[in-house]
XYZ file of C-alpha atoms in Angstrom:
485
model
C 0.000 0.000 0.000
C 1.232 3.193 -1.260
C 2.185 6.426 1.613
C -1.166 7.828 -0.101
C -3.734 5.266 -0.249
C -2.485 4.607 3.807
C -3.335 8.402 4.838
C -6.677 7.993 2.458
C -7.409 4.860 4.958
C -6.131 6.736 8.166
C -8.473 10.045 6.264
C -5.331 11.721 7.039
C -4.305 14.418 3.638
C -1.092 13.775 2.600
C 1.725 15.831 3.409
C 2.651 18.171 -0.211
C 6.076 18.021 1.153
C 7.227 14.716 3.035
C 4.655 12.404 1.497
C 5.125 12.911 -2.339
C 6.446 9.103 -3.442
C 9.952 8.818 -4.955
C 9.107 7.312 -7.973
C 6.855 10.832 -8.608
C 9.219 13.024 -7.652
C 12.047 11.114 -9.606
C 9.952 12.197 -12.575
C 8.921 15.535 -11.803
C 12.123 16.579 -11.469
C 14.078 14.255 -14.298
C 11.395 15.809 -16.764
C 12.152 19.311 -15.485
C 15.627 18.799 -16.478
C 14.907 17.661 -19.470
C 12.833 20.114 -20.736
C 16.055 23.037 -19.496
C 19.183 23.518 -21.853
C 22.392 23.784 -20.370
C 22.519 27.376 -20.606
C 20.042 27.740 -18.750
C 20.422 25.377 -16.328
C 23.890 27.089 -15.359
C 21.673 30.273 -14.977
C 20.503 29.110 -12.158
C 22.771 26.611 -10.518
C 25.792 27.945 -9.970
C 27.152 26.653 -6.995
C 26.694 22.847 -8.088
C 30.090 21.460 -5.893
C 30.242 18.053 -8.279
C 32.053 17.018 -11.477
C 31.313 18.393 -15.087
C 32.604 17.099 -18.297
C 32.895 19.772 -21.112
C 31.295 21.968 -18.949
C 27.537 20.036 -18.370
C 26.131 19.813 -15.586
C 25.331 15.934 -14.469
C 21.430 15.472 -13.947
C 22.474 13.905 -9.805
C 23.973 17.648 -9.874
C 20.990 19.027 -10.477
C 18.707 16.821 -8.359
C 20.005 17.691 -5.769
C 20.257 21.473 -6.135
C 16.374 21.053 -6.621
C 15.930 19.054 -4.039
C 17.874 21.298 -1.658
C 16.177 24.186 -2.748
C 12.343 22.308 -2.475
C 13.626 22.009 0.801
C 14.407 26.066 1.787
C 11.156 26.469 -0.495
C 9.251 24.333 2.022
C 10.680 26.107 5.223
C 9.329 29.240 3.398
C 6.138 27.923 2.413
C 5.756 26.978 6.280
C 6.956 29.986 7.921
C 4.112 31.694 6.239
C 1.477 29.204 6.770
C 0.823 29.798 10.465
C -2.429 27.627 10.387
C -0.829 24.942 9.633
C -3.130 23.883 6.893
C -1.060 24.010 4.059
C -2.827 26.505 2.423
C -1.392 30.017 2.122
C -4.340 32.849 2.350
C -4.294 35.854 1.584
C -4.374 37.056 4.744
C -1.262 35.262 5.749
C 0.502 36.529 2.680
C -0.409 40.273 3.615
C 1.073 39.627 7.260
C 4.401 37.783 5.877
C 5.063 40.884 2.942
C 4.259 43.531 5.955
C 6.946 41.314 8.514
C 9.386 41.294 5.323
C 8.796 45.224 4.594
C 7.338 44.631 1.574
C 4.524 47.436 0.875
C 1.657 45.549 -1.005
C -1.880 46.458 -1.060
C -4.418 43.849 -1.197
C -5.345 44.316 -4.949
C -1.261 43.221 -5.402
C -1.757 40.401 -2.932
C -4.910 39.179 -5.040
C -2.926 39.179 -7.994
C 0.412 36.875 -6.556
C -2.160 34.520 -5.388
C -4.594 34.606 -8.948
C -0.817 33.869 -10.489
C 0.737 31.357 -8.667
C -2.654 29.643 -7.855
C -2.252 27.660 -11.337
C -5.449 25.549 -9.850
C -7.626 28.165 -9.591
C -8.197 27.127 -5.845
C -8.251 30.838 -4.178
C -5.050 29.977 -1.778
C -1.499 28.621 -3.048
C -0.965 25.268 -2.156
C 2.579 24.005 -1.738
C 2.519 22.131 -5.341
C 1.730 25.429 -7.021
C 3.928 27.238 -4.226
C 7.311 25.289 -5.450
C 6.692 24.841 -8.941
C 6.819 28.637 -9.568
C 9.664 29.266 -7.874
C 11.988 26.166 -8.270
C 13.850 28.107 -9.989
C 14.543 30.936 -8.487
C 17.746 32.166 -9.047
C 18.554 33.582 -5.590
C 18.155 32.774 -1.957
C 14.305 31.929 -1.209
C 13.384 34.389 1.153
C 9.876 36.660 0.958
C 11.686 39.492 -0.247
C 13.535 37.675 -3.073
C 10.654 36.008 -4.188
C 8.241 38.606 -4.134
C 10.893 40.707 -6.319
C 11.317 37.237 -8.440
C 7.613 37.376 -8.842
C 7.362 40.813 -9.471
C 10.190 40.305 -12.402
C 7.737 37.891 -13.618
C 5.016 39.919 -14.322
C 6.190 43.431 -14.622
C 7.971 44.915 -18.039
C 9.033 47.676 -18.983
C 8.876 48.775 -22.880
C 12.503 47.283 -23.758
C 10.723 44.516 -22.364
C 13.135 44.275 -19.117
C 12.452 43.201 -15.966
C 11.348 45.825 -13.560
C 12.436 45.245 -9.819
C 11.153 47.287 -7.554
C 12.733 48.979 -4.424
C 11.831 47.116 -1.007
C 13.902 48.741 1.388
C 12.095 49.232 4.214
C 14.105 50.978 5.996
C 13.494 53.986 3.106
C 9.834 53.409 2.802
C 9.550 53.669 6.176
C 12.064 56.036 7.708
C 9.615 57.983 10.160
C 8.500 54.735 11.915
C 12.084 53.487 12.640
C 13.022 57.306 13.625
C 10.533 57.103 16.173
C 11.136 53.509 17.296
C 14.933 54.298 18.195
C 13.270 58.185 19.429
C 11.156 55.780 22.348
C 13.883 52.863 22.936
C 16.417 55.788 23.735
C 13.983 58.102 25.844
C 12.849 55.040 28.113
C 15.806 53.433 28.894
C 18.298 56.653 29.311
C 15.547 58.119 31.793
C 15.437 54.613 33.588
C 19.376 55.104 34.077
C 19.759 58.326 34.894
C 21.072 58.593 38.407
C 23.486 55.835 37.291
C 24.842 58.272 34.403
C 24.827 61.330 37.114
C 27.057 59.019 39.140
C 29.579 58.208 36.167
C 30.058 61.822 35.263
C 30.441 62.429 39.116
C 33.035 59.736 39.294
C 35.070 60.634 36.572
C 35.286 64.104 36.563
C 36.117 64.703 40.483
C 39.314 64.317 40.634
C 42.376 65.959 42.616
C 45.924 65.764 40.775
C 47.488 67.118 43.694
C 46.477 64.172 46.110
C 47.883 60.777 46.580
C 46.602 57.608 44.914
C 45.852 56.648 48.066
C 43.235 59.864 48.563
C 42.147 59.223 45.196
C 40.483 55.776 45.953
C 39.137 57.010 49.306
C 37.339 60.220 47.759
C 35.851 58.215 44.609
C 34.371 55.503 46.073
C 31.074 54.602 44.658
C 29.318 55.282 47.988
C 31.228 58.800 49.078
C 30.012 59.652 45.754
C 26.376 58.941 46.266
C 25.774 60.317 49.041
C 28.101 63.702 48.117
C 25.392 63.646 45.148
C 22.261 63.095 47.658
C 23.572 65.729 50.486
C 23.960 68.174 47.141
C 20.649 67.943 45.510
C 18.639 65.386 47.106
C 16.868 62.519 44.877
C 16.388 65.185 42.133
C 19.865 65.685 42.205
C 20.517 62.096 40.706
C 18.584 63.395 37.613
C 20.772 67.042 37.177
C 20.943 67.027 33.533
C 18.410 64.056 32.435
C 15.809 66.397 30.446
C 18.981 67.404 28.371
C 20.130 63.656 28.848
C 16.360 63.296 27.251
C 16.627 66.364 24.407
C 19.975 64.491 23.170
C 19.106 60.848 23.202
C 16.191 61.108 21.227
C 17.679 62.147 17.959
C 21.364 60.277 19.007
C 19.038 56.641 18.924
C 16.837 57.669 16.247
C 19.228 58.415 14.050
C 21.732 55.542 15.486
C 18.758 52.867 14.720
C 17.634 54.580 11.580
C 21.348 54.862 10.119
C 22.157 50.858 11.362
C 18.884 49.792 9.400
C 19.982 51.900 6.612
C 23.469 50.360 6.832
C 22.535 47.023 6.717
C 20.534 47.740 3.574
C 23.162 48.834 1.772
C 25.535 46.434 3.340
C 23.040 43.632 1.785
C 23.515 45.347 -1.628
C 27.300 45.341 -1.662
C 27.599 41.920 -0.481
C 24.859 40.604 -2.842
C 22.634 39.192 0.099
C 19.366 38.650 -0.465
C 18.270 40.811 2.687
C 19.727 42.676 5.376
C 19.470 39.665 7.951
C 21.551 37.467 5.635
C 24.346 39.786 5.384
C 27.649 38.896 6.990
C 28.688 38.941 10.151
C 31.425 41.582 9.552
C 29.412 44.120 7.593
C 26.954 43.819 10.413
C 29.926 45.364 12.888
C 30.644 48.030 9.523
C 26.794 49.044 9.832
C 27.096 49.250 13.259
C 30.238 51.750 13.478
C 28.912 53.971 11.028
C 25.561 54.206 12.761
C 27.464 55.196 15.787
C 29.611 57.857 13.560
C 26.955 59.459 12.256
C 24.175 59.525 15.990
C 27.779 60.949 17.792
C 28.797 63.638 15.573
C 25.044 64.859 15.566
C 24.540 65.683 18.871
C 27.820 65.964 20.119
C 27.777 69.808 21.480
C 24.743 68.612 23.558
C 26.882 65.355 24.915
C 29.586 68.337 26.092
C 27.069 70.530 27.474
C 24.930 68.016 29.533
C 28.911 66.917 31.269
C 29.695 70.578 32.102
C 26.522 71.007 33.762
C 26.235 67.805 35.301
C 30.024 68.525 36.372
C 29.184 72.476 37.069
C 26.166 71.464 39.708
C 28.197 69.863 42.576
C 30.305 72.519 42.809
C 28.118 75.510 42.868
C 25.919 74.568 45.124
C 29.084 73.580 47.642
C 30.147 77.471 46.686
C 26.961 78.975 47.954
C 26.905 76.380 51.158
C 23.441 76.708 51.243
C 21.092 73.215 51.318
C 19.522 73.252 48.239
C 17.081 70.373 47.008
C 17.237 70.930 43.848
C 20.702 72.863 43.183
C 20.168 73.672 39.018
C 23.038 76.077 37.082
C 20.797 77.277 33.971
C 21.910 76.298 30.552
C 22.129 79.168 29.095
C 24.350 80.417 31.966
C 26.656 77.160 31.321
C 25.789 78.159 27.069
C 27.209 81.723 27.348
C 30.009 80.331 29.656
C 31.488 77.933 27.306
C 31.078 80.321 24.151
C 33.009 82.717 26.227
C 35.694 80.619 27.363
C 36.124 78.790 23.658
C 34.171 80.059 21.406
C 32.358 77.085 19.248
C 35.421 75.320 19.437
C 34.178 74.749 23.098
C 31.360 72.731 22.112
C 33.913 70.055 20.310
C 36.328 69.101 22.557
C 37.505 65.483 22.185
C 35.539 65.051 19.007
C 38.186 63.252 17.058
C 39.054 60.947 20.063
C 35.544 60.721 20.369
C 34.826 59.065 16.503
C 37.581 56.929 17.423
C 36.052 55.262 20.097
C 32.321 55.491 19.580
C 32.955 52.987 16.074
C 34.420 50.118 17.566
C 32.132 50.696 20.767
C 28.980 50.806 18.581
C 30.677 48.442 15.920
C 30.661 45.833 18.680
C 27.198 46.606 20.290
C 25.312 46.804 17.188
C 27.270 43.778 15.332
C 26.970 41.586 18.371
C 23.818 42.613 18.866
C 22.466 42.098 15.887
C 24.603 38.699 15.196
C 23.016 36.955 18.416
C 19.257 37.870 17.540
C 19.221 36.894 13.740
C 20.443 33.329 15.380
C 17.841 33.488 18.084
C 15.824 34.171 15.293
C 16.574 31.567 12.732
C 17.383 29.177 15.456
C 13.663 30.030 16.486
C 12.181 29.262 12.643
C 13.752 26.132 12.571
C 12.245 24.682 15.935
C 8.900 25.885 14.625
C 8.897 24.115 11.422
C 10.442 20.805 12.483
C 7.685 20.896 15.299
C 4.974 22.371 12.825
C 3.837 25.505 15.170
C 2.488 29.043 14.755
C 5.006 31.678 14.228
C 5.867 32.746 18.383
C 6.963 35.956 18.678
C 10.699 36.686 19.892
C 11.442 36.514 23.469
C 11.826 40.073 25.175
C 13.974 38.143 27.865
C 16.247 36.988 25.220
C 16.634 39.991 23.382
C 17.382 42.024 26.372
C 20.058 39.442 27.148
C 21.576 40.193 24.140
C 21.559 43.585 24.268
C 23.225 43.072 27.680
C 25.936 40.981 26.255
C 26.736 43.049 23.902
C 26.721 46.330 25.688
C 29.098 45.072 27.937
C 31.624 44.054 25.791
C 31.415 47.642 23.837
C 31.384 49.481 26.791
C 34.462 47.842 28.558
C 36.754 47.530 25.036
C 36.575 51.328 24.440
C 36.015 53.132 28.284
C 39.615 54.457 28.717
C 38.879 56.604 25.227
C 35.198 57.531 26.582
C 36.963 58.676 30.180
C 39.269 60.472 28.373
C 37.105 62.535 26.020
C 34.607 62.940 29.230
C 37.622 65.044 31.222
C 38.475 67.106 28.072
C 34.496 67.645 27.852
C 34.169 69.166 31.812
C 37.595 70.645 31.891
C 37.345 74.173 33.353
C 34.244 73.125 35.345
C 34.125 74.473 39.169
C 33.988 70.313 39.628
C 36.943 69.932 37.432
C 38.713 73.071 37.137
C 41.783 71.621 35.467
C 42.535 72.363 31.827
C 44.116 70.533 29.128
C 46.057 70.781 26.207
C 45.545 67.471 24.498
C 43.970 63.922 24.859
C 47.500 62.894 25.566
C 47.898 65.440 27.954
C 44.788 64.009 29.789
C 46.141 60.514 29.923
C 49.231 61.263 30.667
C 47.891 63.307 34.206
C 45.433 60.477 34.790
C 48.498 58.191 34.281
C 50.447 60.236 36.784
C 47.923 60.503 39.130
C 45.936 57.249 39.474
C 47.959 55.067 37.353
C 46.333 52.245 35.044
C 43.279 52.100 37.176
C 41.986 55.817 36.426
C 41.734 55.184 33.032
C 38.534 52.916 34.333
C 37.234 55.045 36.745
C 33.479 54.911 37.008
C 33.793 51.800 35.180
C 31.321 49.900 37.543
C 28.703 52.250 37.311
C 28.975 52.632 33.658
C 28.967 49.358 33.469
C 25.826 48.857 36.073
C 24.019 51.778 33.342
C 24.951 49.998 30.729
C 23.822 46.859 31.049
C 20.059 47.866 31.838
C 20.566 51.139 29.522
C 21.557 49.155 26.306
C 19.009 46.093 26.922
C 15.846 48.372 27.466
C 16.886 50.066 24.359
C 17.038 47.092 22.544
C 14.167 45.452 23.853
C 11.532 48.984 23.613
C 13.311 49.063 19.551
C 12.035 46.112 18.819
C 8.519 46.263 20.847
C 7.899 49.776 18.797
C 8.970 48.356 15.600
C 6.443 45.679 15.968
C 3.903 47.643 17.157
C 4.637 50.110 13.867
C 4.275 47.214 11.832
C 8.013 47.202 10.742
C 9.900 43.854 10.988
């Protein structure tokens, strides 16, 4: 008894994938290269690792190349199906294209199912599913083959293919903008007091005392509670609604830029999407996202450290108890001007790009690297088990994000300490002035030794870790509830 007269007798439909006998499929696909010239056949294999003679490709060859690809077709076919039945609808289609940032209205969905749906059934079954796009001549994701169909159909009057642009990150700029815009106002006001401490850490500092002094006077404790006696609580949030005014275009344009990057990453590298590129050009996208969000608001990174660094010190000037201490910006505005000119409002900058591309190369890349695997990783268990799509862990991604936060943060913090002091130098809190970044590190060196090149390390570290995964995690919680994958 044949695999389909048993599920007839069990009134169980056969599988369109696993159940299709040999013998059939042994034909389908021995007719199919029949029916192809070599010419054409090379079109579309081209990565066939077996022998030729005279240049042909052998027909086992090309089995399995079709077979391997029925099989990616299949995972496909299956990611999209989330009923299970076998049957893709078009209301599953319009969900997949809108995950995949594909922009298609429901007259164009109508249409890719009226043309693949050679049956005339009103859904694409798997048969009509892989015999369209057997061979496709690129990886099978939704984006490729949506383009693949769109080549299909679509001419232009030299009778070329047309493909059109599916960059999502382009078509839909203001909804990642404002993603990153949320992930970085929520989780930089959630860390505040743990940034007020860093600057307070690293910027009070005495050259004149011993190492010994040093340590006593910058302990993590003696600082808080300098901080409290101060300001009070509001004191650990001096210089958070600037903290606010400067994070929201720094992660918009961070995000926005890193989406953008991978896009154009994907092109370069001739991946068929932005999750597929590699590993490496993920780290490139990441760097240059962090170029671009740091140079941006950098005169409002210098300004929120001079008066963060300006606040402790005043209000120990006037002696007086005050709850909520506050030197006015444009007091600290006019100050710097005065004292600089707009030179004032760069200091560090170049030491600054320096650090903030490996930092954000490694944050971003690692990141990004460690979710497309959760990801995938996460597609694969779901169609070897045959269950709905789940959505992505929040857990997971924030552990990601804390992973690779960590890492960025540590690998680059002697450069971000340094550009930090050249930031708050003249400050009543750090009154010291500099001529260079080497002259910075080279009074740190003299003063603290190695460890004051990772002073405030711990609580950078402690702001990181939650700063950088809440980020991640609200990012992806605002794309999805944008509707952008």
């Amino acid at each position: 008894m044949s695999k389909k007269e048993k599920a007839s007798a069990n009134n169980v439909e056969p599988h369109p994938y696993f159940d299709e006998e040999a013998i059939k499929k042994e034909t389908r696909i021995r007719n199919l290269f029949n029916s192809l010239d070599q010419q054409t056949i090379h079109s579309y294999v081209k990565n066939v690792s077996s022998r030729k003679e005279n240049d042909k490709i052998h027909y086992e060859a090309f089995k399995a190349h079709m077979l391997s690809k029925e099989e990616e077709l299949w995972r496909v076919f299956s990611s999209i199906n989330q009923k299970g039945d076998h049957r893709l609808t078009h209301e599953e289609l319009q969900i997949a294209l809108k995950e995949s940032g594909i922009h298609a209205t429901n007259s164009d969905i109508d249409a890719l199912v009226q043309f693949i749906d050679t049956s005339g059934n009103g859904y694409i079954d798997f048969e009509s599913w892989r015999n369209f796009l057997l061979l496709l001549p690129h990886e099978p994701t939704l984006t490729e083959i949506y383009r693949y169909y769109e080549m299909s159909t679509q001419l232009n009057a030299d009778a070329e293919a047309v493909i059109p642009h599916t960059d999502e990150a382009a078509r839909y700029a203001y909804k990642y903008l404002t993603a990153g815009a949320i992930a970085g106002c929520v989780s930089r006001t959630c860390t505040a007091p743990l940034d007020r401490l860093k600057i307070h850490l690293i910027t009070n500092t005495n050259y004149h005392q011993t190492k010994a002094a040093c340590r006593k006077t910058s302990s993590i404790m003696d600082a808080i509670k300098t901080i409290y006696k101060n300001g009070g609580f509001r004191g650990l949030y001096v210089g958070n609604g600037l903290n606010v005014i400067k994070i929201i275009p720094e992660s918009a344009i961070k995000f926005y830029v890193f989406e953008t990057s991978k896009a154009f990453m994907a092109q370069m590298t001739s991946s068929s999407d932005k999750n597929s590129i590699p590993v490496g050009a993920r780290f490139i996208a990441g760097g240059v996202a962090g170029l671009c969000s740091q140079f941006c608001v950098y005169p409002l990174e210098t300004l929120k450290t001079r008066i963060m660094s300006s606040q402790r010190a005043e209000c120990q000037k006037l002696q007086i108890q005050q709850r909520r201490p506050m030197i006015p910006m444009r007091t600290v505005v006019k100050e710097m001007y005065r004292s600089g000119g707009v030179k004032a409002f760069w200091p560090g900058l170049v030491l600054s790009m320096l650090g903030v591309f490996p930092y954000q190369a490694l944050d971003m890349g690692i990141y990004e690297t460690l979710k497309v695997s959760y990801l995938r990783s996460m597609d694969n268990r779901r169609v070897s088990l045959n269950e709905e799509k789940p959505e992505p862990n929040v857990m997971i991604l924030w552990m990601c994000g804390m992973m690779s936060g960590s890492i960025g943060a540590t690998s680059v913090y002697p450069l971000n300490m340094i550009r930090t002091r050249l930031q708050a130098q003249g400050t009543p809190a750090h009154p010291y002035r500099y001529t260079s970044a080497w002259d910075v590190a080279r009074k740190t060196y003299k003063s603290d030794g190695i460890r004051g090149f990772y002073k405030g390390l711990g609580p950078t570290l402690i702001k990181v870790v939650p700063s950088i995964s809440i980020s991640y995690a609200v990012y992806e919680l605002s794309k999805r509830s944008l509707g952008v994958s």
